[in-house]
PDB file of C-alpha atoms in Angstrom:
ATOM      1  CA  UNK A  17       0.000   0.000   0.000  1.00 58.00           C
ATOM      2  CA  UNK A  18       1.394   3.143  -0.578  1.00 79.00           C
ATOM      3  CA  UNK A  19       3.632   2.319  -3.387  1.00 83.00           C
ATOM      4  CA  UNK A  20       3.156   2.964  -6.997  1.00 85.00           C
ATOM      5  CA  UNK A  21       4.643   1.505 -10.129  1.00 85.00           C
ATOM      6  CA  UNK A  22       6.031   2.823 -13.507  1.00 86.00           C
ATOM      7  CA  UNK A  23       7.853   1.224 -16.254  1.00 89.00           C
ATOM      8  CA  UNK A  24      10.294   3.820 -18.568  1.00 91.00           C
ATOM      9  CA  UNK A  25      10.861   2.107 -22.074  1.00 91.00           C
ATOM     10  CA  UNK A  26      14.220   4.040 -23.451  1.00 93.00           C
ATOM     11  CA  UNK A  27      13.743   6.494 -21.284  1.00 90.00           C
ATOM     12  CA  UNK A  28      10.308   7.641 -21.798  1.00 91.00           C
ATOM     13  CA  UNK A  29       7.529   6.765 -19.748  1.00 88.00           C
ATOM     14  CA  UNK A  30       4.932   4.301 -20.873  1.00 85.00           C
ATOM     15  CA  UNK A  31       1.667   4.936 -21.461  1.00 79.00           C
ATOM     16  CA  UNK A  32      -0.390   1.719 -21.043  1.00 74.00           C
ATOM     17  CA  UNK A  33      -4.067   3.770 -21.037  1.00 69.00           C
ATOM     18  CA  UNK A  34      -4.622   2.532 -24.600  1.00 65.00           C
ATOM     19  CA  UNK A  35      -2.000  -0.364 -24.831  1.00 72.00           C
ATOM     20  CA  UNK A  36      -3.872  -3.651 -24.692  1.00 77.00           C
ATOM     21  CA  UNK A  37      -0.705  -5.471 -25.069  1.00 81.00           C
ATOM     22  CA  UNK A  38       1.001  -4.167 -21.743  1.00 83.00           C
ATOM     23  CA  UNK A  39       0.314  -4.112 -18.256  1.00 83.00           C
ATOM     24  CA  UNK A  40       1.005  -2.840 -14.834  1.00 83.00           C
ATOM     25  CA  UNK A  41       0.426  -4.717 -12.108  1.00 82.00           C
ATOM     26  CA  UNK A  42       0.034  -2.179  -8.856  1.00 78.00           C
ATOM     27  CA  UNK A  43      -0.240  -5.268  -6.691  1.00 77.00           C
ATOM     28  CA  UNK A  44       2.937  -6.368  -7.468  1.00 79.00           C
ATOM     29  CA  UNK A  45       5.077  -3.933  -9.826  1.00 81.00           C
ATOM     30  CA  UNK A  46       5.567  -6.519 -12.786  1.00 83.00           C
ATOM     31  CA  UNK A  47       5.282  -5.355 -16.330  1.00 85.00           C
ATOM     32  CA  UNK A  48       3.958  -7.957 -18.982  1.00 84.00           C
ATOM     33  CA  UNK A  49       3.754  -8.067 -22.425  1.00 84.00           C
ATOM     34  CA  UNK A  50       2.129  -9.793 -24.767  1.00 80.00           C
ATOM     35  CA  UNK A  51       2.950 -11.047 -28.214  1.00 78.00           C
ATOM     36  CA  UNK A  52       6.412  -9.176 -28.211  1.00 82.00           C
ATOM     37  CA  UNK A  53       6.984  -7.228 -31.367  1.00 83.00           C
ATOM     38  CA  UNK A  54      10.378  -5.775 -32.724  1.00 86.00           C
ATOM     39  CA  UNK A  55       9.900  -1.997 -31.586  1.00 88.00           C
ATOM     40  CA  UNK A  56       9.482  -3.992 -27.910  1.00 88.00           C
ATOM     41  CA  UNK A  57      12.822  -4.482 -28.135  1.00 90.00           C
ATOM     42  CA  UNK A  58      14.974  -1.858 -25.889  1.00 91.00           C
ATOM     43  CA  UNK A  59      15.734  -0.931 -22.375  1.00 92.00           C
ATOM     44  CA  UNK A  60      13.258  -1.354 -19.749  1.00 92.00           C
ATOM     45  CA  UNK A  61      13.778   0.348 -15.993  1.00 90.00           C
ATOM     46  CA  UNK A  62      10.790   0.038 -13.097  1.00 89.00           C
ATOM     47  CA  UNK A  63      10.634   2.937 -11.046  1.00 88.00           C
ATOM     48  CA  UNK A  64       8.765   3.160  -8.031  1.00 88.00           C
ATOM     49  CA  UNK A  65       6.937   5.648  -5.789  1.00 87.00           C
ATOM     50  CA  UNK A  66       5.794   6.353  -2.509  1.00 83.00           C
ATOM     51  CA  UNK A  67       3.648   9.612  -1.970  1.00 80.00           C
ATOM     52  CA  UNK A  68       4.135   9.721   1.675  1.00 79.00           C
ATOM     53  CA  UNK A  69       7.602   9.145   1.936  1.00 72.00           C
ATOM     54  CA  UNK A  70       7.490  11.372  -1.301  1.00 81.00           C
ATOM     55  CA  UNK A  71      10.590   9.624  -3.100  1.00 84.00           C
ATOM     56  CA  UNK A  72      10.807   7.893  -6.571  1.00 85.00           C
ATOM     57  CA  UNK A  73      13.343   5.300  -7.404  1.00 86.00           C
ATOM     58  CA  UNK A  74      14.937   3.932 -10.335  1.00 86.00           C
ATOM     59  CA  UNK A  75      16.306   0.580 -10.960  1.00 85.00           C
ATOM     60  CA  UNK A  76      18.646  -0.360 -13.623  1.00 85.00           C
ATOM     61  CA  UNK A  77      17.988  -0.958 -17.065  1.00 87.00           C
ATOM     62  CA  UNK A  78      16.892  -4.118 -17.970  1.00 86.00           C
ATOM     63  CA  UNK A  79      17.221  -4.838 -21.976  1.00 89.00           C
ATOM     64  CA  UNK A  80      14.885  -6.928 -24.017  1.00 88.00           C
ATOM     65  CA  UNK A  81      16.291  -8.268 -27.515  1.00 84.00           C
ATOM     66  CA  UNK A  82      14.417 -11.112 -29.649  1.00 79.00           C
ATOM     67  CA  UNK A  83      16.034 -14.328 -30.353  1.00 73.00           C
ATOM     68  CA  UNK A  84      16.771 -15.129 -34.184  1.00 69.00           C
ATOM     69  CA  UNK A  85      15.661 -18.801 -33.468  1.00 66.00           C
ATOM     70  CA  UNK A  86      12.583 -18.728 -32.245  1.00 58.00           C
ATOM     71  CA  UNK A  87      13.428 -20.946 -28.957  1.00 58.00           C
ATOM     72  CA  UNK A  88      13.295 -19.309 -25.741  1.00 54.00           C
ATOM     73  CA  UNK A  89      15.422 -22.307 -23.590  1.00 54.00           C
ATOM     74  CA  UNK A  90      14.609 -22.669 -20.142  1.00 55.00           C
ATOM     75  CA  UNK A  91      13.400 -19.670 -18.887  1.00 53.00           C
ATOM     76  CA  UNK A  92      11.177 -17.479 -21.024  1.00 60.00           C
ATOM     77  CA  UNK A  93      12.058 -13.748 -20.717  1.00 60.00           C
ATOM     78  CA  UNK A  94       9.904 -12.344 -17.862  1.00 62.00           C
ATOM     79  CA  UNK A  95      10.546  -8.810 -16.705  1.00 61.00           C
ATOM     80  CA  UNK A  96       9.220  -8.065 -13.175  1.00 61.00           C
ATOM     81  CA  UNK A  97       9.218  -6.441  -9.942  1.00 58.00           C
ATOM     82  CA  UNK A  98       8.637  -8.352  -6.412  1.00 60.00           C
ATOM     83  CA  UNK A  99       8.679  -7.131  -3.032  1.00 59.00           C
ATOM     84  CA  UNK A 100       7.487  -8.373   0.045  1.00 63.00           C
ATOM     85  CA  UNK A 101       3.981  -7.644   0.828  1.00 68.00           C
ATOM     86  CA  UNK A 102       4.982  -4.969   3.813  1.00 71.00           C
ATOM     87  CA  UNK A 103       8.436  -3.889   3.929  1.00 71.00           C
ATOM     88  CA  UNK A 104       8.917  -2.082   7.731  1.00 73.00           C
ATOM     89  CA  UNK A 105      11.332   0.789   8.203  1.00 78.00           C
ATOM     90  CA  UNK A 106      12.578   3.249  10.764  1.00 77.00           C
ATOM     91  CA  UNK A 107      11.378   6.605   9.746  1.00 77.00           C
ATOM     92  CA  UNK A 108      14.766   8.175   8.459  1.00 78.00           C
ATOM     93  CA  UNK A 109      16.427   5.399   7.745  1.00 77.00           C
ATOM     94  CA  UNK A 110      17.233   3.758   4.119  1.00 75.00           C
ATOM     95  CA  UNK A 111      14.762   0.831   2.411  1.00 71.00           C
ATOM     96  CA  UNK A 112      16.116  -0.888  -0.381  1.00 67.00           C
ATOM     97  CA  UNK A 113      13.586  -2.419  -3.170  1.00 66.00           C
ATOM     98  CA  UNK A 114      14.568  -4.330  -5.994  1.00 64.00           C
ATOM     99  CA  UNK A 115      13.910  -4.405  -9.775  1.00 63.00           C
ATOM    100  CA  UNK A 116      15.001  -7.393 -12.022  1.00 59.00           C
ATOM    101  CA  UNK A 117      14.559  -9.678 -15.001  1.00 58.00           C
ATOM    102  CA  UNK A 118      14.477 -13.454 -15.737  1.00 56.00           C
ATOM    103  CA  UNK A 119      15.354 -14.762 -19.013  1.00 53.00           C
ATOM    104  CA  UNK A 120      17.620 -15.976 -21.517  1.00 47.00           C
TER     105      UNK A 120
END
C-alpha cells in the first residue's frame, strides 16, 4: 500500500491507457507483455513511488532483444518487480527495493 509503479521504455515513460498489449500490475510492480513485437525491443527500468515518503526510485535498465531462433530455452524472458507484501522501516532510515529480469 502506498507504493506505486512505472515502467520507462528508453527512457520515456509508458503509457499503457490505450495499450492492450502491456500491463502494470500495482499489486505487485511486474510489467507484462504480450505477443512481443520488434519496436518492444529496448531498455526497460521500473521505477517506483511512494507519496508519503514522497521519493521515486529507479532501478537499472533491464534490456529486451528477440532471439533469431525462435526458442526461448529454459526460462522465457519475464521482466518483473517483487517485493514483500509490507516492507517495515525506521522513519529516516534507508529501504532498499529491488527491480530485475528473468530470461535468456
Amino acid at each position: 500500500p502506498g507504493l506505486s509503479y512505472t515502467w520507462i521504455f528508453n527512457n520515456n515513460t509508458l503509457d499503457l491507457q490505450e495499450d492492450s498489449r502491456r500491463f502494470v500490475s500495482q499489486a505487485t510492480g511486474n510489467l507484462y507483455l504480450a505477443k512481443v513485437e520488434p519496436w518492444d525491443v529496448g531498455n526497460y527500468t521500473c521505477a517506483v513511488s511512494s507519496a508519503e515518503a514522497q521519493r521515486r526510485v529507479w532501478g537499472p535498465p533491464t534490456a529486451l532483444t528477440l532471439r533469431g531462433d525462435g526458442v526461448m530455452g529454459e526460462y522465457e524472458p519475464k521482466i518483473e518487480v517483487r517485493f514483500p507484501e509490507r516492507t517495515y522501516a525506521a522513519k529516516g532510515s534507508s529501504v532498499r527495493l529491488e527491480c530485475f529480469a528473468l530470461g535468456k
